[in-house]
CSV table of C-alpha atoms and ligand atoms in Angstrom, one decimal:
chain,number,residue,atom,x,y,z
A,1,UNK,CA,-34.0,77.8,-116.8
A,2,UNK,CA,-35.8,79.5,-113.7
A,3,UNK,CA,-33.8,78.9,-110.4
A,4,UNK,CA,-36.9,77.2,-109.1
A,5,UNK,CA,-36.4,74.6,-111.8
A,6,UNK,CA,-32.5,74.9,-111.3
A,7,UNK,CA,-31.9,74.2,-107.8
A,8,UNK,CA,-34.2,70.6,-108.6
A,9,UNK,CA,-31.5,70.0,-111.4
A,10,UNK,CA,-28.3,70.7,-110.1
A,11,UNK,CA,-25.1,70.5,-112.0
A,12,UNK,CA,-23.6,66.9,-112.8
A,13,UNK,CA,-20.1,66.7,-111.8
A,14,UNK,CA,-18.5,63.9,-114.1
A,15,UNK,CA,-15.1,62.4,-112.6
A,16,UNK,CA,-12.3,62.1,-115.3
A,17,UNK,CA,-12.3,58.0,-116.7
A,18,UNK,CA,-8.3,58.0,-114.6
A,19,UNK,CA,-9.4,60.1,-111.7
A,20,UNK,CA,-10.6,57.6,-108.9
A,21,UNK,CA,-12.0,58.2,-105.3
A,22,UNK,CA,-10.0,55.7,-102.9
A,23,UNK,CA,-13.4,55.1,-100.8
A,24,UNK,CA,-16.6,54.6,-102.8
A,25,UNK,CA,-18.5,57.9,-102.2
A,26,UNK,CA,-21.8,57.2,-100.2
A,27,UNK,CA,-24.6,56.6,-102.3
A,28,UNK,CA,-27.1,58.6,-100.3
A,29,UNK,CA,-29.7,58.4,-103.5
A,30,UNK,CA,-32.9,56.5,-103.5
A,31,UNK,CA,-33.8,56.5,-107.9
A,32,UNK,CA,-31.9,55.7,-110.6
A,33,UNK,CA,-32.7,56.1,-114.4
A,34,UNK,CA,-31.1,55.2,-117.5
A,35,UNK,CA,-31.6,56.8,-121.0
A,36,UNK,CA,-34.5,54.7,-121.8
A,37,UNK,CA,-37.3,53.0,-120.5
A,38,UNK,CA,-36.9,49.2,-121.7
A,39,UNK,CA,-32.9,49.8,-120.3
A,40,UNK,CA,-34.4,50.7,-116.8
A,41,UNK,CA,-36.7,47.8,-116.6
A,42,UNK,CA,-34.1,45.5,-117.6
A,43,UNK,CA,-32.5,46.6,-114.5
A,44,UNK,CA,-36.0,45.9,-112.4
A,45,UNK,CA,-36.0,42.2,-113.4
A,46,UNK,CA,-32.2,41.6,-113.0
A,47,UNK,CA,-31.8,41.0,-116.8
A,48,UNK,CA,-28.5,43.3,-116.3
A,49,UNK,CA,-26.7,45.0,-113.8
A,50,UNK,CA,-27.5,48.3,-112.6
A,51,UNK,CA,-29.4,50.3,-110.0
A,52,UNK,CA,-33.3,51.2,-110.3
A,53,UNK,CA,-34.1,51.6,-106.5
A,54,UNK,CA,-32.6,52.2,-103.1
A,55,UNK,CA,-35.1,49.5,-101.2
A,56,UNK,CA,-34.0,46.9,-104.0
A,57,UNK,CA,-30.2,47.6,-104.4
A,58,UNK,CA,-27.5,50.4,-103.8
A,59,UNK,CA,-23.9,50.8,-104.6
A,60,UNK,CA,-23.0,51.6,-100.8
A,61,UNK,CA,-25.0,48.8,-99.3
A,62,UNK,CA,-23.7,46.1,-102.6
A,63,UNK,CA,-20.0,46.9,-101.2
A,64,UNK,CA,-20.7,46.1,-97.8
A,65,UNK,CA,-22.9,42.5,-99.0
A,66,UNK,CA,-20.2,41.3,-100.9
A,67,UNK,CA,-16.9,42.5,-99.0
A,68,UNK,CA,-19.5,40.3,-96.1
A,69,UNK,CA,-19.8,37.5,-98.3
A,70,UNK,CA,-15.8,37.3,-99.1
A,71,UNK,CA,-15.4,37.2,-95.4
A,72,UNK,CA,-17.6,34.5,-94.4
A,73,UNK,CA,-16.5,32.5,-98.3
A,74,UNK,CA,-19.9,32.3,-99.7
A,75,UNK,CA,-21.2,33.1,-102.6
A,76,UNK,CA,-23.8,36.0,-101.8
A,77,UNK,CA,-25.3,38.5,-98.7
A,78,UNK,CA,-27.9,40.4,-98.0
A,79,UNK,CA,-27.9,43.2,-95.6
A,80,UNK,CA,-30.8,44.6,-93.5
A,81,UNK,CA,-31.9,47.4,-90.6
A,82,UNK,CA,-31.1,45.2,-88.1
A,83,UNK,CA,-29.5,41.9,-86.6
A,84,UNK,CA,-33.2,41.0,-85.4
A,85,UNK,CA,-34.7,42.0,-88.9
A,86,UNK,CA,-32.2,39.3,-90.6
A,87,UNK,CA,-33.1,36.4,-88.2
A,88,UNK,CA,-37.1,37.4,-88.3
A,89,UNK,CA,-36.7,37.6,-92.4
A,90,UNK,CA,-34.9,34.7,-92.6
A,91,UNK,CA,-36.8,32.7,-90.6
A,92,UNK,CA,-40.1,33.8,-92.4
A,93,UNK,CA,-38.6,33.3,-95.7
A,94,UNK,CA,-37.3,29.8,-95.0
A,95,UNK,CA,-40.8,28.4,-94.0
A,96,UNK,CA,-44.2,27.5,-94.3
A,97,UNK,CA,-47.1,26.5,-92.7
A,98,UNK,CA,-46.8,22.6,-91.4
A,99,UNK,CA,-42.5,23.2,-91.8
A,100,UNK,CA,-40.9,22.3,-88.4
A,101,UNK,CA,-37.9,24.2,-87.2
A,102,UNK,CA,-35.1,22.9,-84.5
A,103,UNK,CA,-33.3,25.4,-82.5
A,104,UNK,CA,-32.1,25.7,-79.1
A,105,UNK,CA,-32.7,26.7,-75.6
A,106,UNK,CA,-28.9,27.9,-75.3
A,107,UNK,CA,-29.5,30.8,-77.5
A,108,UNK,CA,-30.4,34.5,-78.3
A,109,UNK,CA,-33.9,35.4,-76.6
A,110,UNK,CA,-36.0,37.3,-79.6
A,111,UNK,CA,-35.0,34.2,-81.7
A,112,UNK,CA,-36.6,32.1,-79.7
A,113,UNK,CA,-39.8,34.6,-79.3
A,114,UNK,CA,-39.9,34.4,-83.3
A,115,UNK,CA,-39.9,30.9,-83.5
A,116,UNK,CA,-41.6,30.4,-80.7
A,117,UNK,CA,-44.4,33.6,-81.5
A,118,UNK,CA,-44.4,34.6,-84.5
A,119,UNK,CA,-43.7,31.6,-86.8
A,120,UNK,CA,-46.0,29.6,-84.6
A,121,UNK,CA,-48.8,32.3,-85.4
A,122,UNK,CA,-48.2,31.3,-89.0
A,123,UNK,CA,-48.3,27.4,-88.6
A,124,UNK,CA,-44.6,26.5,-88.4
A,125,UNK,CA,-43.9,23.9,-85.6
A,126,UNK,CA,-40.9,23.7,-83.8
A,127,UNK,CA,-38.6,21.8,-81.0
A,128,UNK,CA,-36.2,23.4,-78.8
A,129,UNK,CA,-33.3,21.3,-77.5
A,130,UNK,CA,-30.8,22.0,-75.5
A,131,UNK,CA,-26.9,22.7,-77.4
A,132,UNK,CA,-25.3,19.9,-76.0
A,133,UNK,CA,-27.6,17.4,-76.8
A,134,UNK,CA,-26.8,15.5,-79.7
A,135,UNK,CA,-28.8,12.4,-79.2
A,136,UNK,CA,-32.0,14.6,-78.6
A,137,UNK,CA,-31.3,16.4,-82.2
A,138,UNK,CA,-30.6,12.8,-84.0
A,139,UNK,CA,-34.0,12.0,-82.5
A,140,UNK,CA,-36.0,15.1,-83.4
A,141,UNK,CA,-34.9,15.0,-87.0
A,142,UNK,CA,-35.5,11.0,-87.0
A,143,UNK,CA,-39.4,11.6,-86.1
A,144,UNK,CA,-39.2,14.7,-87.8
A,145,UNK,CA,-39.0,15.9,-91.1
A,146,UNK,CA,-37.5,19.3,-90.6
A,147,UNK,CA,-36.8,22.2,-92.5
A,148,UNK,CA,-34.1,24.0,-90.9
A,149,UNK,CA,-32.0,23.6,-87.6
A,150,UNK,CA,-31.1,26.9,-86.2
A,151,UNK,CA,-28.0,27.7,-84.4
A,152,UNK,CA,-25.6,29.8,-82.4
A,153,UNK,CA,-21.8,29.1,-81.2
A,154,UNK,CA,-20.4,30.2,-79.2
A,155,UNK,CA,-24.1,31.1,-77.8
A,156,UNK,CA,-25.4,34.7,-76.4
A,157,UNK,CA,-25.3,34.9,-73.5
A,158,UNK,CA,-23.7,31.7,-71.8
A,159,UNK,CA,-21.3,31.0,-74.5
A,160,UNK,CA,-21.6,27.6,-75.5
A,161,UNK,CA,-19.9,25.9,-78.0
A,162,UNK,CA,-21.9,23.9,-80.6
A,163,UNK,CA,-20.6,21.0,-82.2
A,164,UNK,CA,-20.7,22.4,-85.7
A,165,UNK,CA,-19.8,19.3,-87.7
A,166,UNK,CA,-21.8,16.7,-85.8
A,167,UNK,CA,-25.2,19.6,-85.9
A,168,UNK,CA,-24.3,20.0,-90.0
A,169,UNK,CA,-23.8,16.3,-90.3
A,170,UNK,CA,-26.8,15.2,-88.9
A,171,UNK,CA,-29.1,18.0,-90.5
A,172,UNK,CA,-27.8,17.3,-93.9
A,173,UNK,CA,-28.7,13.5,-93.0
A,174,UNK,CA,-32.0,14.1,-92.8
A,175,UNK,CA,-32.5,17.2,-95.4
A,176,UNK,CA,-32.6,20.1,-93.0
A,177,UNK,CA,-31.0,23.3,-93.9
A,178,UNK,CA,-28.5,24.8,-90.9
A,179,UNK,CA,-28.5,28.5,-90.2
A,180,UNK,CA,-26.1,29.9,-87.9
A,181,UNK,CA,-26.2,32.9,-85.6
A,182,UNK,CA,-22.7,34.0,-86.2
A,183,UNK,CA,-22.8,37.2,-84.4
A,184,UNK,CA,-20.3,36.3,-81.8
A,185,UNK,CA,-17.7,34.3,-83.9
A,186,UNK,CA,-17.7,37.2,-86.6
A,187,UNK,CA,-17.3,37.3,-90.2
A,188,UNK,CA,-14.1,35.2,-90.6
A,189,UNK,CA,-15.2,32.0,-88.6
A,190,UNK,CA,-16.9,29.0,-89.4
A,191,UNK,CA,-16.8,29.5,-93.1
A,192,UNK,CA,-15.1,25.9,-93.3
A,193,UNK,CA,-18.2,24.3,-92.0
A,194,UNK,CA,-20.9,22.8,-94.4
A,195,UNK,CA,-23.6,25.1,-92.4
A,196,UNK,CA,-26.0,26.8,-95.4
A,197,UNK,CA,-26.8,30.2,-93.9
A,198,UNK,CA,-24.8,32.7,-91.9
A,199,UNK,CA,-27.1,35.4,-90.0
A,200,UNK,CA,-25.4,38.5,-88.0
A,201,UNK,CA,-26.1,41.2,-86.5
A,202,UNK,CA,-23.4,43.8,-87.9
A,203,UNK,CA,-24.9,45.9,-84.8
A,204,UNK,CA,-21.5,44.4,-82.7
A,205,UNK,CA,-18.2,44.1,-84.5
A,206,UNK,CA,-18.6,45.5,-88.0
A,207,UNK,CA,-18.0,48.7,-86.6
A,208,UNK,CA,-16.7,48.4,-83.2
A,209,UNK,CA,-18.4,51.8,-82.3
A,210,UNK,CA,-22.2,50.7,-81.7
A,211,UNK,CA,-23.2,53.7,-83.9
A,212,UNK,CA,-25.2,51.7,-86.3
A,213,UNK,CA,-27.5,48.8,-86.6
A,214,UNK,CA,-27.4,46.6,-89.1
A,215,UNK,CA,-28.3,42.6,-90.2
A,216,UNK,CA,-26.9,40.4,-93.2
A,217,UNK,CA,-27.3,36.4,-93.6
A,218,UNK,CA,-25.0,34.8,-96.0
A,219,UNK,CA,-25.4,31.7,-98.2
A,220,UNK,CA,-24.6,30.0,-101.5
A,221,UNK,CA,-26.0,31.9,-104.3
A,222,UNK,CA,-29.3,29.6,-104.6
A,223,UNK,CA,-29.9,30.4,-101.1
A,224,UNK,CA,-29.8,34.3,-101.6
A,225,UNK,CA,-31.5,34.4,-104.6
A,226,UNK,CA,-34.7,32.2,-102.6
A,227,UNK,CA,-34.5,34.8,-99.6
A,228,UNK,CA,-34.3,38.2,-101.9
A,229,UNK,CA,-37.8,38.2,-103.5
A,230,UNK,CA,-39.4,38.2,-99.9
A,231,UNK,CA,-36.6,40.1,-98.2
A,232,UNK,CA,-37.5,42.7,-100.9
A,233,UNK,CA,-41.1,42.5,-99.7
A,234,UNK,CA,-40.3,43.2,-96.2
A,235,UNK,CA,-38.3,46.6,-96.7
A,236,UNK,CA,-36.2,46.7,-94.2
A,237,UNK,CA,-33.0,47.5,-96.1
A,238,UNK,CA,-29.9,48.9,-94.3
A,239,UNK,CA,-29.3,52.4,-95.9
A,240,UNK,CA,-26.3,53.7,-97.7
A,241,UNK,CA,-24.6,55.5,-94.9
A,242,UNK,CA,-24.9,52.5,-92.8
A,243,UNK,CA,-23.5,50.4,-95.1
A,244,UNK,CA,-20.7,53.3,-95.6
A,245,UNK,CA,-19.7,53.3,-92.2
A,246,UNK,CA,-19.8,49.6,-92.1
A,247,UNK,CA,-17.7,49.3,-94.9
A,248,UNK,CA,-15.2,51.5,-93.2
A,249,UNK,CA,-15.5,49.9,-90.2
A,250,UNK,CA,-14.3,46.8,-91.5
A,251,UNK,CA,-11.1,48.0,-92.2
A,252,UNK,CA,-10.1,47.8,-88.8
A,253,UNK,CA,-12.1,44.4,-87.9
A,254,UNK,CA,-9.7,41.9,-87.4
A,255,UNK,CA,-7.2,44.1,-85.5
A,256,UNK,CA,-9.9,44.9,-83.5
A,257,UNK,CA,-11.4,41.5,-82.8
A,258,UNK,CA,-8.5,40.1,-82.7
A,259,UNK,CA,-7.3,42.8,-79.6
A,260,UNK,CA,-10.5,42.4,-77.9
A,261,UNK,CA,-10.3,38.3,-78.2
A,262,UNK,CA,-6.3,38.7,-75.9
A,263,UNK,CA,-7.6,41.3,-73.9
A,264,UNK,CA,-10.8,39.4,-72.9
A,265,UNK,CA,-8.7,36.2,-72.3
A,266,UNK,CA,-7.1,37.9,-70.0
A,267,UNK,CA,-10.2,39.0,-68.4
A,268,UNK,CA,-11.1,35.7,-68.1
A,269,UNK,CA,-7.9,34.3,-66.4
A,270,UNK,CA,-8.1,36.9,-63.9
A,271,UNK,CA,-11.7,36.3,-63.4
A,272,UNK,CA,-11.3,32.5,-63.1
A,273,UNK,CA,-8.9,33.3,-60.4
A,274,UNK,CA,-10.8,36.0,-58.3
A,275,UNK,CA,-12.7,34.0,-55.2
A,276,UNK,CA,-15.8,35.8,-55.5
A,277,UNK,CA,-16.3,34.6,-59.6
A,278,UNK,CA,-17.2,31.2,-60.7
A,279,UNK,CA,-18.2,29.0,-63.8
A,280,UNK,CA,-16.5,31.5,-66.2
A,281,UNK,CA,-16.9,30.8,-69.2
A,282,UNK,CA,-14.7,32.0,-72.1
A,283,UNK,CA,-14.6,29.9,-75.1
A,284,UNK,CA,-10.7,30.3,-75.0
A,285,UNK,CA,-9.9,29.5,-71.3
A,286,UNK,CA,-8.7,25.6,-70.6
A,287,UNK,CA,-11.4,25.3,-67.9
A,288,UNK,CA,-14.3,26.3,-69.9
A,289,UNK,CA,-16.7,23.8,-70.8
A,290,UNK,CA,-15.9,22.4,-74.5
A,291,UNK,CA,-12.4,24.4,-74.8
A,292,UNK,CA,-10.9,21.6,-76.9
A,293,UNK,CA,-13.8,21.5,-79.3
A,294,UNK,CA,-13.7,25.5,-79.6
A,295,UNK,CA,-10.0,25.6,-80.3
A,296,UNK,CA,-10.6,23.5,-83.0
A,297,UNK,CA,-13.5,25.0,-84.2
A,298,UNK,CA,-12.2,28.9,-83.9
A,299,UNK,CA,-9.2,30.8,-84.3
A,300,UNK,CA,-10.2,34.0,-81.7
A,301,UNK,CA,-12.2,33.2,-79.1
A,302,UNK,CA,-14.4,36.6,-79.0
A,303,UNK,CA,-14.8,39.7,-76.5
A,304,UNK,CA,-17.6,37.9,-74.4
A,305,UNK,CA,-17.1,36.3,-71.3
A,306,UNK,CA,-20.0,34.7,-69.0
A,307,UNK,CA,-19.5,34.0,-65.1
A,308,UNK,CA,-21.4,33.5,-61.8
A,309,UNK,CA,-20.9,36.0,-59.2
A,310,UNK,CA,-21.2,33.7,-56.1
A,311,UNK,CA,-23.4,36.2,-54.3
A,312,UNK,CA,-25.7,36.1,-56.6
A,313,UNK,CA,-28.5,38.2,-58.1
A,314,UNK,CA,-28.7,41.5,-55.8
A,315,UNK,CA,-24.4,41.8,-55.8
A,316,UNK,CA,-24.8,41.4,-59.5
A,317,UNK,CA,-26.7,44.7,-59.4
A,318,UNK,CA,-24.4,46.1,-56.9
A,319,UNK,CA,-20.9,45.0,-59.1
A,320,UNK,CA,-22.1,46.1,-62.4
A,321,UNK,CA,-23.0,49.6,-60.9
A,322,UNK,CA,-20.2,49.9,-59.2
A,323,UNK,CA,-18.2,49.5,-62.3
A,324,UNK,CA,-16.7,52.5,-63.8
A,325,UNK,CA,-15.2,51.6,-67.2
A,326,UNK,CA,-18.0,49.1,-68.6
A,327,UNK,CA,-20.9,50.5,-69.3
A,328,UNK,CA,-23.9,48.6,-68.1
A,329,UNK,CA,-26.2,48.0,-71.5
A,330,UNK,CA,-27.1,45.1,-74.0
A,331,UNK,CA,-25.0,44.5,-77.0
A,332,UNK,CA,-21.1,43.7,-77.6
A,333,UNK,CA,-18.4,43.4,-79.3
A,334,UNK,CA,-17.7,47.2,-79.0
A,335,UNK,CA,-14.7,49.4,-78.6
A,336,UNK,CA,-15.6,49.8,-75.1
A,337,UNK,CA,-16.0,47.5,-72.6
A,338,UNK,CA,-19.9,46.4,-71.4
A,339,UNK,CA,-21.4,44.3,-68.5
A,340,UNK,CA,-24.5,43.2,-68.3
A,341,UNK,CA,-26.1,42.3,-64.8
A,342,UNK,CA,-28.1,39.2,-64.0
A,343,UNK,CA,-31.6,41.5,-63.6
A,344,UNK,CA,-30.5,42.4,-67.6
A,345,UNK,CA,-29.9,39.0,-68.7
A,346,UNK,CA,-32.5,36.5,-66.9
A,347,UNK,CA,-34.6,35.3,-70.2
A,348,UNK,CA,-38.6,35.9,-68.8
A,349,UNK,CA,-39.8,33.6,-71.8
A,350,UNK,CA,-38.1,30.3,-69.9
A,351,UNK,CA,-39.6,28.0,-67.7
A,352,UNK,CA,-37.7,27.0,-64.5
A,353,UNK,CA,-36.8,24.0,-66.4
A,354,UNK,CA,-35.7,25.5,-69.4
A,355,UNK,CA,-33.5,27.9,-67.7
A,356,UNK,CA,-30.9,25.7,-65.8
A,357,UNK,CA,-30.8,24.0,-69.5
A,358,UNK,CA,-29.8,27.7,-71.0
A,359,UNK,CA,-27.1,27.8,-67.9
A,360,UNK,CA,-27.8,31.4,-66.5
A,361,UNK,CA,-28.2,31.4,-63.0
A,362,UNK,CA,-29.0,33.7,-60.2
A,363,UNK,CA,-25.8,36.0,-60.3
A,364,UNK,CA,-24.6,35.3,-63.8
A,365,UNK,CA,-23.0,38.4,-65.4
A,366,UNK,CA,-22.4,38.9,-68.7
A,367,UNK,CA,-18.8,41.2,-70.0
A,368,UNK,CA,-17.7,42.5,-73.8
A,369,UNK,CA,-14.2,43.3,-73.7
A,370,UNK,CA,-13.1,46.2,-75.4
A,371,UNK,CA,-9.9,47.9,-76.5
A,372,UNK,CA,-9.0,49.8,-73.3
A,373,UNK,CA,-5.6,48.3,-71.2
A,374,UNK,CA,-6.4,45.1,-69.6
A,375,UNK,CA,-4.6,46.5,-66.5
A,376,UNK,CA,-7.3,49.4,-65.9
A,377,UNK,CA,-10.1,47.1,-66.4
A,378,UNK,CA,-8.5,44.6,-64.2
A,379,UNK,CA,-8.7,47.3,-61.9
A,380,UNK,CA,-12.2,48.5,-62.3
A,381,UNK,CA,-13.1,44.9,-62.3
A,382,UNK,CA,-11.3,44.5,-58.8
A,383,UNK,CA,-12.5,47.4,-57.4
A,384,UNK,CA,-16.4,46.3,-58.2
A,385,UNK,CA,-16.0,43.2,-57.1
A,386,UNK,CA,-15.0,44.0,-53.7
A,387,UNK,CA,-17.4,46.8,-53.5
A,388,UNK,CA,-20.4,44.8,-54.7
A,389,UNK,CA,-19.9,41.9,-53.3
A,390,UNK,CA,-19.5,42.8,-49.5
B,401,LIG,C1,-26.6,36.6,-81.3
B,401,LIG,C2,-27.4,37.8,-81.7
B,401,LIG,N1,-28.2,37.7,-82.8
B,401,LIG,C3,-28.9,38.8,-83.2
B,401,LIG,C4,-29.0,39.9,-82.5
B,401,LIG,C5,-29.9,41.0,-82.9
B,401,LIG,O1,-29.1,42.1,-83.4
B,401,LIG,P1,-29.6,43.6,-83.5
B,401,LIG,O2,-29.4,44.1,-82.1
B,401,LIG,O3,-28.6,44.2,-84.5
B,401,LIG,O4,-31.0,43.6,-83.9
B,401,LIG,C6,-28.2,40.0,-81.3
B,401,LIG,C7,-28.3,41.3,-80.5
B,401,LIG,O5,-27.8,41.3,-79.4
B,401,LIG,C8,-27.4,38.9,-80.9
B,401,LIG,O6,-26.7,39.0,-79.8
């Protein structure tokens, strides 16, 4: 063999049958084969298990679907590139022209532009509600035949709590699939409920770090198997190091959302009781708005907390700049602790209407709660407030 052919056939390294690695080594491979051709396309049409393809399957990313899938007690899971990429695919996959979709004004703003944009494009009608209105969602799905009602709780930004029972009670009355944003409550919530789908964007807590992006929705094996062919189509697949880094991120998940949960309570109690702070929201906090219905919904109440600066929007700027342990950027649910000012969060696809329904105002700011000691960021927060709100 000529080294040019050599170094394109390096030497296999076969681990002894009792002689196992404790973390699965990172599949960072794109083909598989098998000894023969009929073998391999067995593999292609799922007639047996195996790996043909990196887009299709992959060892790395197959850990981190179903270790996702044990979490959140369904049957199945597919992971994508992105949080976004899972609603958008989802979505797409779910309908068809003349379906109509419910969802609501409380929740994450590119969902909305999908439904709203792209699904439209396509034929696919839609009504947006507001979260709290129950009567306005028996209605819709009275005059309605509707294919799916799509949901967040608590809801990004303003955290709202939806009434998960009465939503899945009253879809499954009239035939609608429910999918829920679960980003915020995280893999080990709301699995009780009778909701069919689970969408997250693995971009917050599956690694704590905000090194990665990543998507997954979760459902009964039907489900999954109904989503994969055009998921497959799309190609947007997470890659193997991702999914290796998510996997080992996990490992620490509930000690860390757990942590950031008690820390961000405490946030919030100190917040509620600062004069220059009002509405705060934090699912956990007696004073929020539906705190009985989240206790019994949820176990941790999450590292996000929503509140109104009484000055309003210009101090908002002036706080969050003059914080110095939260970073000022999108996204949460990380180590460290974030803010986002009202000039970050105001939604430019609402009307004036629509926007006191989604509950942001002028000066509200939204916080992730990391793992650093409450009494520092107490103290930051402090600090910030006084400066920016003079
Ligand atoms: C509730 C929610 N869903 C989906 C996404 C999209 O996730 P990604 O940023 O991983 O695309 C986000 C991102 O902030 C989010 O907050």
């Amino acid at each position: 063999m000529k080294d040019e052919t050599r170094v394109n056939h390096p030497p296999a390294i076969e681990l002894p049958d009792d002689n196992h690695p404790l973390n699965l080594p990172i599949f960072q491979n794109v083909k598989w084969e098998t000894d023969t051709v009929r073998e391999s396309e067995r593999i292609a049409r799922g007639e047996r298990p195996g790996f043909f393809y990196s887009r299709l399957s992959n060892p790395s990313v197959r850990q981190l679907e179903l270790m996702l899938a044990q979490l959140q007690r369904r049957d199945d899971c597919m992971v994508t590139a992105s949080g976004v990429n899972a609603v958008a695919q989802t979505l797409v996959a779910l309908t068809k022209s003349g379906d109509h979709v419910v969802f609501f004004t409380e929740g994450y703003g590119p969902t909305r532009q999908i439904i709203r944009g792209l699904l439209a494009r396509f034929g696919v009608t839609h009504s947006m509600l507001s979260i709290d209105d129950l009567e306005g969602l028996e209605r819709t799905l009275t005059a309605r035949k509707t294919r799916l009602v799509w949901f967040e709780s608590p809801t990004n930004p303003i955290n709202k709590i939806a009434d998960i029972d009465a939503i899945t009670r009253l879809a499954r009355a009239h035939g609608a699939l429910t999918a829920i944003d679960n980003t915020a409550a995280g893999f080990h919530q709301h699995g009780e409920f009778d909701i069919d789908l689970f969408v997250h964007s693995l971009t917050k807590f599956a690694t704590g770090s905000g090194d990665v992006m990543g998507g997954a929705v979760i459902a009964r094996q039907g489900l999954i198997d109904q989503l994969r062919g055009d998921f497959r189509l799309f190609g947007a697949h997470l890659d193997a190091l991702s999914a290796s880094i998510m996997v080992r991120g996990l490992k620490t998940y509930f000690v860390r959302y757990r942590q950031q949960s008690a820390n961000a309570m405490a946030i919030a109690e100190f917040l509620e009781k600062h004069p220059a702070c009002a509405r705060v929201r934090y699912p956990g906090l007696p004073s929020s708005p539906k705190a009985a219905l989240a206790r019994r919904q949820m176990r941790d109440f999450g590292a996000v907390i929503c509140f109104d600066l009484e000055a309003g929007y210009e101090a908002g700027r002036h706080f969050t700049e003059a914080l110095q342990l939260f970073a000022r950027t999108p996204s949460f649910g990380s180590t460290e602790s974030l803010a986002m000012p009202p000039q970050m969060i105001q939604p430019k696809d609402l009307s004036a209407e629509d926007l006191v329904v989604s509950g942001i105002g002028p000066g509200t700011i939204r916080l992730s709660i990391g793992l650093e000691d409450v009494d520092d960021l107490k103290a930051d927060l402090s600090q910030a407030l006084l400066q920016g709100v003079r």
